[in-house]
Amino acid sequence: MGRVLNIPGRWIPASDIVVGVLIADHRYGAEASVSVSNDAYQDASMFWGEMLFFKNNLKATTFINGDEAIWRAKTVDFEKTGKIQHSLYLMTDKWANPITGVYEVIPDYYSSTWTALGAAVFTGAVAGQPKPTGLDGNGQTITVTRYPNHGQQMYDVSGGSYGYNVANNTIGHSNLSEFNQMLNVTRNPVELAIGRKLITLAYRNGISNSWTIAKNNFLGGRNSGGRTSGAALTSYGFKQSDKSVKLGEFFYSDAQIAANPNLGWTYTHHLNRQSTVQYEASLTAGGAGSDNYLTAHNNFKAYLTTLINGNGSSIKSLFTSSGWYQEFSHWANMKNGTGWTGTKGDIRALYEDYLSHLSSLLNDHFVFKGGYDEIVGYHTNRDSVLRVDLYSISGGLKINLRRNRLPIDDLIICPITVIIDFTGTSFEGKNFKPSKNCIGIRKISTNVYAIDLTDNCEILEDSTGVYYDFTKPTATAVLSGNNLTITSNIMTKTVVYTVDGNGIVSEVSRDNEFVTSRHLTLSNTTNLKVGFVSAVGESILIEL
């Protein structure tokens, strides 16, 4: 077997069957990974957003918490349908009071001066006195009206009773109960509802100081940063397909990487990562202008084109660099405007056009469109592989992975993709189907396969092969009175939406079972749209 060309990944010697295999940089052997995200949760806007992700064949992430979002009945449905994945919205302003055990806002957190509440729990607080300024014990700038935060600042202000001293790796006397119990309250209800572990998080108020203690519970975290112009962040780890060891920060120039090694994928970078861009922020940075952000929107589209395709010099193509494009906006609030309180005009049409433009830039490429949990989980799983052994078995092949086990290994939900070229072997010209512990197979070309697995799996020879299908579904919808008949050429899940005269989207019907035909009796038949999504997330939206 020769090297598998034009697929980004890490080459690993294997066994006598083949010279080696490729651990794909991205799931399915994709050229790049793409995600869009949001940290607000409003039902009407969630339906609108989900409908757009169907239409533009994308997948989104919403960061939520047990305080509020999980009690909305549709959270589980969104997760099961597969166009919106959920991660944790960490309540950085709350704790489990170490004295009373009550889950509450940290006393005086949003105040500039201490009150009796703060003085009662923090030895360093004096009622009526201003809160500290400058740097905390870890050298981080204190934001007075967002203080104290979990970790170092909690340790400082309590004299070591709570929190964590980063410099000498010392946990406060509370053994971090104020953080861990807060985490249980916000995280556990979400996980119980959706049936899986949450492995990534976003920080409320953009306060990411607590990453130093969150690292024991999560694999990745998104902060509030993101570019609105210039070189932007797309690191997805080391690129080793040419046997080199080079940081994967390919939206930065080589000179920038050399000058700042922290641009690469480090543990800190996992837990405190900025987005590639922030579409919403790019609009508001220059003000609405006389055209309600249209000029800023068009400028962003031009910027996005350069980011994805490269400019031939300082900004390299997302696809040749094998990167991760991650965008953040408060899209669940856009029916009210760009601000959290909804005061800056309705920009839903602009956001929809942005998604359409992004989708068009990806059309000619094979891209993994995943949730934040999936993309971070894949990276961590991928880089844990130490060795791959292949064995011939009766009628097929056994693949064994040897991995570097991680302390939080049970969090990882995403499989590993192994690329194998059977040219020149006894398996040349054969087709395969998944067997024991094999998640699925993508046939890349004759003799070249991308195999999804967790640890060890088997694939069996098959006359025609059983493979992932990455073509978009095709579908029809026929309405007769209140009766809707919908069909698709492959098995899909479906959602039927109605859109009122103000553009507000509601759900009429949802079916999270994979079938090819449905006959529905609807209570509302006004301005219907139907989303279809396949088993690998390929989707379309049709309008009646």
Coordinates of C-alpha atoms in Angstrom, one line a residue:
M1 CA 0.0 0.0 0.0
G2 CA 1.2 3.5 -0.8
R3 CA 0.5 6.6 1.0
V4 CA -3.1 7.8 0.8
L5 CA -2.8 11.1 -1.0
N6 CA -4.9 14.3 -0.6
I7 CA -6.5 13.2 2.6
P8 CA -5.2 15.1 5.7
G9 CA -4.2 12.9 8.5
R10 CA -1.4 11.3 10.5
W11 CA 0.5 8.3 9.0
I12 CA 0.9 5.3 11.3
P13 CA 2.7 2.0 10.5
A14 CA 0.3 -0.9 10.7
S15 CA 1.1 -4.5 10.0
D16 CA 2.0 -7.0 7.2
I17 CA -1.4 -6.5 5.5
V18 CA -0.7 -2.9 4.6
V19 CA 2.4 -0.7 5.1
G20 CA 0.4 1.7 7.2
V21 CA -2.9 3.6 7.7
L22 CA -3.9 7.2 8.0
I23 CA -5.6 8.5 11.1
A24 CA -7.8 11.1 9.4
D25 CA -7.5 14.7 10.6
H26 CA -11.3 15.1 10.4
R27 CA -14.1 12.6 10.8
Y28 CA -15.0 10.6 7.6
G29 CA -11.6 11.7 6.1
A30 CA -13.0 15.2 5.4
E31 CA -11.0 18.1 4.2
A32 CA -12.0 20.4 7.1
S33 CA -14.6 20.7 9.9
V34 CA -17.2 23.5 10.2
S35 CA -19.5 24.5 13.0
V36 CA -21.8 27.4 13.9
S37 CA -23.0 28.2 17.4
N38 CA -25.2 30.2 19.7
D39 CA -25.7 30.5 23.5
A40 CA -29.3 31.6 23.8
Y41 CA -32.4 29.5 23.8
Q42 CA -35.8 30.9 22.7
D43 CA -38.2 28.3 21.2
A44 CA -39.5 30.4 18.3
S45 CA -36.0 31.4 17.2
M46 CA -34.7 27.8 17.7
F47 CA -37.2 26.6 15.1
W48 CA -36.2 29.4 12.8
G49 CA -32.5 28.5 13.2
E50 CA -33.1 24.8 12.8
M51 CA -35.0 25.4 9.6
L52 CA -32.1 27.4 8.2
F53 CA -29.6 24.6 9.1
F54 CA -31.8 22.2 7.2
K55 CA -31.8 24.5 4.2
N56 CA -28.1 25.2 4.2
N57 CA -27.0 21.7 5.1
L58 CA -25.1 22.8 8.2
K59 CA -25.1 21.8 11.9
A60 CA -25.3 24.1 14.8
T61 CA -24.5 24.0 18.5
T62 CA -26.4 25.7 21.3
F63 CA -24.8 26.1 24.7
I64 CA -27.4 25.5 27.4
N65 CA -27.6 24.8 31.1
G66 CA -29.9 23.1 33.6
D67 CA -31.1 26.5 34.9
E68 CA -33.4 27.2 32.0
A69 CA -33.0 25.7 28.6
I70 CA -33.3 22.0 29.5
W71 CA -36.8 22.5 30.8
R72 CA -37.9 23.5 27.4
A73 CA -39.5 20.4 26.0
K74 CA -38.0 20.7 22.5
T75 CA -34.4 20.4 23.7
V76 CA -34.4 16.6 23.4
D77 CA -36.2 16.7 20.0
F78 CA -33.6 19.1 18.6
E79 CA -30.8 16.9 19.7
K80 CA -32.4 13.7 18.3
T81 CA -33.2 15.3 14.9
G82 CA -29.5 16.1 14.6
K83 CA -29.3 19.6 13.1
I84 CA -28.7 21.2 16.5
Q85 CA -26.3 19.7 19.1
H86 CA -26.1 20.9 22.7
S87 CA -23.1 21.8 24.9
L88 CA -22.9 23.4 28.3
Y89 CA -23.3 27.0 29.1
L90 CA -21.2 27.3 32.2
M91 CA -22.8 29.6 34.8
T92 CA -19.7 31.5 35.8
D93 CA -21.6 33.9 38.0
K94 CA -23.1 31.2 40.2
W95 CA -21.9 28.8 42.9
A96 CA -23.1 26.3 45.5
N97 CA -22.7 28.4 48.6
P98 CA -20.1 26.4 50.7
I99 CA -21.8 27.5 53.9
T100 CA -25.5 27.0 53.1
G101 CA -25.2 24.6 50.1
V102 CA -27.6 26.9 48.2
Y103 CA -27.2 27.2 44.4
E104 CA -27.2 31.0 43.8
V105 CA -25.5 34.0 42.2
I106 CA -22.0 34.5 43.8
P107 CA -22.6 37.2 46.5
D108 CA -21.7 40.7 45.2
Y109 CA -20.5 39.2 41.9
Y110 CA -22.0 42.1 39.8
S111 CA -21.3 44.8 42.4
S112 CA -18.4 47.3 42.5
T113 CA -18.4 47.3 46.3
W114 CA -18.8 44.7 48.9
T115 CA -22.0 44.3 50.9
A116 CA -22.8 42.3 54.0
L117 CA -23.6 39.3 51.8
G118 CA -20.0 39.2 50.4
A119 CA -18.4 39.9 53.8
A120 CA -20.3 37.0 55.3
V121 CA -18.6 34.4 53.0
F122 CA -15.3 36.0 51.9
T123 CA -12.6 36.8 54.5
G124 CA -11.1 39.4 52.1
A125 CA -14.4 41.3 51.8
V126 CA -15.3 44.3 53.9
A127 CA -18.9 45.6 53.6
G128 CA -18.9 49.1 52.1
Q129 CA -15.4 48.8 50.7
P130 CA -14.6 48.6 46.9
K131 CA -13.7 45.3 45.4
P132 CA -10.1 44.8 44.3
T133 CA -8.7 45.9 41.0
G134 CA -5.6 45.1 39.0
L135 CA -4.4 41.5 38.6
D136 CA -5.5 38.4 40.5
G137 CA -3.1 35.9 42.0
N138 CA -2.7 34.2 38.6
G139 CA -1.9 37.5 36.8
Q140 CA -5.3 37.8 35.2
T141 CA -7.0 41.2 35.0
I142 CA -9.8 41.6 37.5
T143 CA -13.2 42.9 36.1
V144 CA -14.7 44.4 39.2
T145 CA -18.3 43.9 38.3
R146 CA -17.6 40.3 37.4
Y147 CA -15.8 39.2 40.6
P148 CA -14.9 36.8 42.1
N149 CA -14.7 34.1 39.6
H150 CA -14.2 30.4 40.2
G151 CA -10.6 29.3 40.7
Q152 CA -7.9 31.7 41.5
Q153 CA -10.1 34.7 42.4
M154 CA -12.2 32.7 44.7
Y155 CA -9.1 31.4 46.4
D156 CA -7.6 34.9 46.7
V157 CA -10.7 36.6 48.2
S158 CA -11.5 33.7 50.6
G159 CA -8.0 33.4 52.0
G160 CA -7.7 29.8 50.6
S161 CA -11.1 28.6 51.9
Y162 CA -12.5 28.2 48.4
G163 CA -11.2 28.0 44.8
Y164 CA -7.9 27.0 43.4
N165 CA -4.4 28.5 43.5
V166 CA -3.0 28.1 40.1
A167 CA 0.6 29.0 40.9
N168 CA 1.2 26.2 43.4
N169 CA -1.6 23.8 42.4
T170 CA -3.4 24.1 45.7
I171 CA -7.2 23.5 46.1
G172 CA -9.1 25.5 48.7
H173 CA -10.4 24.0 51.9
S174 CA -13.8 23.5 50.3
N175 CA -12.3 21.0 47.9
L176 CA -14.0 23.0 45.1
S177 CA -17.5 22.1 46.3
E178 CA -18.7 25.6 45.3
F179 CA -17.8 24.8 41.7
N180 CA -18.4 21.1 41.5
Q181 CA -21.9 21.2 43.0
M182 CA -22.8 24.2 40.7
L183 CA -21.6 22.1 37.8
N184 CA -23.8 19.2 38.8
V185 CA -26.9 21.5 39.0
T186 CA -26.3 23.0 35.5
R187 CA -24.8 20.0 33.7
N188 CA -26.6 16.8 35.0
P189 CA -30.1 17.7 34.0
V190 CA -29.0 18.4 30.4
E191 CA -27.1 15.1 30.2
L192 CA -30.0 13.1 31.6
A193 CA -32.4 14.6 29.1
I194 CA -30.3 14.2 26.0
G195 CA -28.7 10.9 27.0
R196 CA -25.0 11.7 26.6
K197 CA -22.1 13.5 28.3
L198 CA -21.4 17.1 27.5
I199 CA -17.8 17.4 26.7
T200 CA -17.4 21.1 25.9
L201 CA -18.6 24.4 27.4
A202 CA -19.0 28.1 26.8
Y203 CA -18.5 30.7 29.6
R204 CA -21.2 33.0 30.7
N205 CA -20.3 36.7 30.3
G206 CA -17.2 35.5 28.4
I207 CA -15.5 35.0 31.8
S208 CA -13.1 32.0 31.1
N209 CA -10.9 32.3 34.2
S210 CA -12.3 29.0 35.5
W211 CA -10.8 26.9 32.6
T212 CA -8.1 25.9 35.1
I213 CA -10.6 23.8 37.0
A214 CA -13.0 23.0 34.2
K215 CA -10.2 21.1 32.5
N216 CA -10.9 18.2 34.9
N217 CA -14.4 17.8 33.6
F218 CA -14.3 18.9 29.9
L219 CA -12.3 18.5 26.8
G220 CA -12.9 21.9 25.3
G221 CA -14.4 25.4 25.9
R222 CA -15.4 28.4 23.8
N223 CA -14.6 31.9 25.0
S224 CA -16.2 35.0 23.7
G225 CA -13.4 36.0 21.3
G226 CA -13.6 35.8 17.5
R227 CA -12.3 37.9 14.6
T228 CA -14.2 40.4 12.6
S229 CA -11.3 41.0 10.2
G230 CA -7.8 39.9 9.4
A231 CA -6.2 36.4 10.0
A232 CA -8.5 34.2 12.1
L233 CA -8.3 31.1 14.2
T234 CA -8.8 27.7 12.5
S235 CA -6.3 25.5 14.3
Y236 CA -7.3 21.8 14.5
G237 CA -4.1 20.5 15.9
F238 CA -0.9 19.2 14.3
K239 CA -0.8 18.5 10.6
Q240 CA 1.4 15.4 10.0
S241 CA 0.3 14.0 6.6
D242 CA 3.8 14.9 5.3
K243 CA 5.5 13.5 8.4
S244 CA 6.2 17.0 9.6
V245 CA 5.2 18.4 13.0
K246 CA 3.7 21.8 12.3
L247 CA 1.1 23.8 14.2
G248 CA -2.2 23.7 12.5
E249 CA -2.9 27.4 12.8
F250 CA -3.2 27.9 9.1
F251 CA -5.2 31.1 9.0
Y252 CA -2.1 32.7 10.6
S253 CA 1.1 33.1 8.5
D254 CA 4.1 30.9 9.3
A255 CA 5.8 34.0 10.7
Q256 CA 3.0 34.6 13.1
I257 CA 3.1 31.0 14.2
A258 CA 6.8 31.1 14.8
A259 CA 6.5 34.2 16.8
N260 CA 3.7 32.9 19.0
P261 CA 3.7 29.1 19.6
N262 CA 0.5 29.5 21.7
L263 CA -1.4 29.9 18.5
G264 CA -1.3 26.1 18.3
W265 CA -3.6 23.6 19.8
T266 CA -2.6 23.3 23.4
Y267 CA -4.5 22.2 26.5
T268 CA -5.2 25.8 27.4
H269 CA -6.3 26.3 23.8
H270 CA -8.8 23.5 24.2
L271 CA -10.5 25.0 27.2
N272 CA -10.3 28.7 26.3
R273 CA -10.7 28.8 22.5
Q274 CA -12.0 31.8 20.5
S275 CA -14.2 31.3 17.5
T276 CA -12.8 31.8 14.0
V277 CA -15.2 34.7 13.4
Q278 CA -18.2 36.4 15.0
Y279 CA -20.7 37.3 12.3
E280 CA -23.0 39.3 14.6
A281 CA -20.1 41.2 16.1
S282 CA -18.8 42.0 12.6
L283 CA -22.0 43.8 11.9
T284 CA -22.2 45.8 15.1
A285 CA -18.6 46.8 15.2
G286 CA -19.1 49.7 12.8
G287 CA -22.7 50.6 13.7
A288 CA -25.9 50.0 11.6
G289 CA -25.4 52.9 9.2
S290 CA -28.2 54.0 7.0
D291 CA -28.9 50.5 5.6
N292 CA -29.3 48.5 8.8
Y293 CA -26.0 46.7 8.6
L294 CA -26.3 45.7 4.9
T295 CA -22.9 47.3 4.1
A296 CA -21.2 45.6 7.0
H297 CA -22.9 42.3 6.0
N298 CA -21.6 42.5 2.5
N299 CA -18.1 43.3 3.8
F300 CA -18.3 40.3 6.0
K301 CA -19.2 38.0 3.1
A302 CA -16.2 39.2 1.2
Y303 CA -14.0 38.6 4.3
L304 CA -15.5 35.1 4.7
T305 CA -14.7 34.2 1.1
T306 CA -11.0 35.1 1.8
L307 CA -11.0 33.2 5.0
I308 CA -12.4 30.0 3.4
N309 CA -10.5 30.1 0.1
G310 CA -7.3 31.9 1.2
N311 CA -5.6 35.0 -0.3
G312 CA -2.5 33.2 -1.7
S313 CA -0.2 34.6 1.0
S314 CA -0.9 35.3 4.7
I315 CA -4.3 33.6 4.8
K316 CA -4.3 30.0 3.6
S317 CA -7.3 28.0 2.4
L318 CA -9.3 26.2 5.0
F319 CA -9.2 23.1 2.9
T320 CA -5.5 22.9 2.1
S321 CA -4.7 23.7 5.8
S322 CA -7.2 21.1 7.1
G323 CA -8.6 23.5 9.6
W324 CA -11.8 24.1 11.7
Y325 CA -14.1 27.0 11.0
Q326 CA -16.2 27.9 14.0
E327 CA -18.5 30.8 14.0
F328 CA -20.6 32.3 16.8
S329 CA -23.6 34.6 16.8
H330 CA -26.7 35.1 19.1
W331 CA -28.9 33.7 16.3
A332 CA -31.6 32.8 18.7
N333 CA -32.2 36.5 19.4
M334 CA -32.1 37.8 15.8
K335 CA -35.9 38.0 15.5
N336 CA -35.5 40.9 17.9
G337 CA -32.2 42.4 16.6
T338 CA -28.5 42.0 17.1
G339 CA -28.3 42.9 20.8
W340 CA -29.1 40.7 23.7
T341 CA -32.1 42.9 24.5
G342 CA -33.1 43.2 20.8
T343 CA -32.7 46.9 20.2
K344 CA -30.7 47.1 17.0
G345 CA -33.1 46.0 14.2
D346 CA -34.2 42.7 12.8
I347 CA -31.3 41.0 11.0
R348 CA -32.7 37.6 10.3
A349 CA -32.6 38.0 6.5
L350 CA -28.9 39.0 6.7
Y351 CA -28.0 36.0 8.9
E352 CA -29.9 33.7 6.5
D353 CA -27.9 35.2 3.6
Y354 CA -24.7 34.6 5.6
L355 CA -25.5 30.9 6.0
S356 CA -26.3 30.6 2.4
H357 CA -23.0 32.2 1.4
L358 CA -21.1 29.9 3.8
S359 CA -22.8 26.9 2.4
S360 CA -22.0 27.9 -1.2
L361 CA -18.3 28.2 -0.2
L362 CA -18.4 24.6 1.1
N363 CA -20.3 23.1 -1.8
D364 CA -17.4 21.8 -3.8
H365 CA -15.6 20.3 -0.8
F366 CA -16.1 17.3 1.5
V367 CA -16.5 18.9 4.9
F368 CA -17.4 17.5 8.3
K369 CA -20.3 19.7 9.6
G370 CA -20.5 18.8 13.2
G371 CA -21.4 20.1 16.6
Y372 CA -18.9 21.6 19.0
D373 CA -18.8 18.4 21.1
E374 CA -18.3 16.2 18.1
I375 CA -15.4 18.3 16.6
V376 CA -13.5 18.7 19.9
G377 CA -14.2 15.0 20.8
Y378 CA -12.9 13.8 17.4
H379 CA -9.7 15.8 17.8
T380 CA -9.0 14.4 21.2
N381 CA -9.8 10.9 20.2
R382 CA -7.8 11.1 17.0
D383 CA -4.7 12.3 18.8
S384 CA -4.9 9.5 21.4
V385 CA -4.1 6.8 18.9
L386 CA -0.7 5.2 19.3
R387 CA -0.9 2.2 17.0
V388 CA -3.2 0.4 14.6
D389 CA -3.0 -3.4 14.1
L390 CA -4.8 -5.1 11.2
Y391 CA -5.6 -8.9 11.2
S392 CA -7.2 -11.0 8.5
I393 CA -10.2 -12.9 9.8
S394 CA -12.6 -15.2 8.0
G395 CA -14.3 -13.1 5.3
G396 CA -12.9 -9.8 6.4
L397 CA -10.5 -7.7 8.5
K398 CA -10.1 -6.9 12.2
I399 CA -8.8 -3.4 13.1
N400 CA -7.4 -2.9 16.6
L401 CA -6.6 0.5 18.0
R402 CA -4.1 1.1 20.8
R403 CA -4.8 4.4 22.4
N404 CA -3.4 6.6 25.1
R405 CA -6.1 6.5 27.6
L406 CA -7.2 9.8 29.1
P407 CA -8.4 10.6 32.6
I408 CA -11.8 11.7 31.2
D409 CA -11.9 9.1 28.4
D410 CA -15.5 8.3 29.0
L411 CA -16.5 11.7 27.8
I412 CA -15.6 11.1 24.2
I413 CA -18.5 10.3 22.0
C414 CA -17.1 10.7 18.5
P415 CA -15.5 7.7 16.7
I416 CA -12.1 7.7 15.0
T417 CA -11.8 7.5 11.2
V418 CA -9.0 5.3 9.9
I419 CA -8.1 5.5 6.2
I420 CA -6.9 2.3 4.5
D421 CA -5.7 1.7 1.0
F422 CA -6.0 -2.0 0.0
T423 CA -4.2 -1.6 -3.3
G424 CA -1.8 -4.5 -3.8
T425 CA -3.2 -6.5 -1.0
S426 CA -5.5 -9.6 -0.9
F427 CA -8.4 -7.2 -0.3
E428 CA -7.8 -5.3 -3.5
G429 CA -11.1 -4.8 -5.4
K430 CA -13.2 -6.0 -2.6
N431 CA -16.3 -4.3 -1.1
F432 CA -17.1 -4.2 2.6
K433 CA -19.8 -3.8 5.2
P434 CA -19.6 -2.8 8.8
S435 CA -19.5 -5.6 11.4
K436 CA -18.6 -5.8 15.1
N437 CA -18.1 -2.3 16.6
C438 CA -17.7 -0.7 13.2
I439 CA -19.8 2.5 13.1
G440 CA -19.7 2.9 9.3
I441 CA -17.6 2.9 6.2
R442 CA -17.1 5.6 3.5
K443 CA -15.8 4.4 0.2
I444 CA -13.5 7.2 -1.0
S445 CA -12.3 5.5 -4.2
T446 CA -11.5 2.1 -5.5
N447 CA -9.6 0.3 -2.7
V448 CA -9.5 3.3 -0.4
Y449 CA -11.9 3.3 2.6
A450 CA -12.6 5.6 5.6
I451 CA -13.6 3.4 8.5
D452 CA -15.3 4.8 11.6
L453 CA -14.6 2.9 14.8
T454 CA -14.2 3.4 18.6
D455 CA -11.5 1.0 19.7
N456 CA -11.6 -2.3 17.9
C457 CA -13.8 -3.4 15.0
E458 CA -14.4 -5.8 12.2
I459 CA -15.4 -5.2 8.6
L460 CA -16.6 -8.0 6.3
E461 CA -16.4 -8.6 2.6
D462 CA -19.7 -7.9 0.8
S463 CA -20.7 -8.3 -2.8
T464 CA -21.8 -4.6 -3.2
G465 CA -20.7 -3.0 0.1
V466 CA -22.6 -1.1 2.7
Y467 CA -21.4 2.5 2.9
Y468 CA -22.2 5.9 4.2
D469 CA -24.2 8.0 1.7
F470 CA -23.1 11.6 1.7
T471 CA -25.4 12.7 -1.1
K472 CA -28.2 15.1 -0.1
P473 CA -31.6 13.5 0.0
T474 CA -34.2 14.3 -2.6
A475 CA -37.8 14.5 -1.5
T476 CA -41.4 15.4 -2.4
A477 CA -44.3 16.8 -0.4
V478 CA -47.9 16.8 -1.5
L479 CA -50.6 18.6 0.4
S480 CA -54.3 17.6 0.0
G481 CA -56.5 19.5 2.4
N482 CA -55.0 18.8 5.8
N483 CA -53.2 15.7 4.7
L484 CA -49.5 15.9 3.8
T485 CA -47.6 13.0 2.1
I486 CA -43.9 13.3 2.1
T487 CA -41.4 10.9 0.6
S488 CA -37.6 10.8 0.3
N489 CA -35.2 8.7 -1.8
I490 CA -33.3 7.6 1.3
M491 CA -34.3 7.2 4.9
T492 CA -34.6 10.5 6.7
K493 CA -35.9 12.3 9.8
T494 CA -38.3 15.2 9.1
V495 CA -39.6 18.4 10.6
V496 CA -42.6 20.3 9.2
Y497 CA -42.6 24.0 9.9
T498 CA -45.1 26.8 9.4
V499 CA -44.0 30.5 9.0
D500 CA -46.4 33.3 9.8
G501 CA -46.6 36.7 8.2
N502 CA -43.9 38.1 10.6
G503 CA -41.5 35.4 9.8
I504 CA -42.0 33.6 13.1
V505 CA -41.4 29.8 12.7
S506 CA -43.4 27.1 14.5
E507 CA -43.2 23.4 14.4
V508 CA -46.2 21.5 13.0
S509 CA -44.8 18.0 13.0
R510 CA -41.5 16.2 13.9
D511 CA -40.5 12.6 13.2
N512 CA -37.2 11.4 14.6
E513 CA -37.4 8.0 13.1
F514 CA -35.6 7.2 9.8
V515 CA -38.2 6.3 7.1
T516 CA -38.8 7.1 3.5
S517 CA -42.5 7.9 3.5
R518 CA -44.9 9.7 5.9
H519 CA -48.6 10.5 5.8
L520 CA -49.5 13.3 8.2
T521 CA -52.7 15.0 9.2
L522 CA -51.9 18.6 10.1
S523 CA -53.6 21.2 12.2
N524 CA -51.9 24.1 10.4
T525 CA -51.2 24.1 6.6
T526 CA -50.2 27.7 6.2
N527 CA -46.8 28.4 4.5
L528 CA -45.3 25.0 5.1
K529 CA -41.7 24.0 4.8
V530 CA -40.3 20.5 5.4
G531 CA -36.8 19.7 6.4
F532 CA -35.2 16.3 5.7
V533 CA -32.0 15.0 7.2
S534 CA -30.1 11.7 6.5
A535 CA -28.2 9.5 8.9
V536 CA -25.0 11.3 8.2
G537 CA -26.5 14.8 8.6
E538 CA -27.0 15.7 4.9
S539 CA -30.1 17.9 4.7
I540 CA -32.5 19.8 2.5
L541 CA -35.5 22.1 3.0
I542 CA -38.5 22.1 0.6
E543 CA -41.3 24.7 0.5
L544 CA -44.9 23.9 -0.3

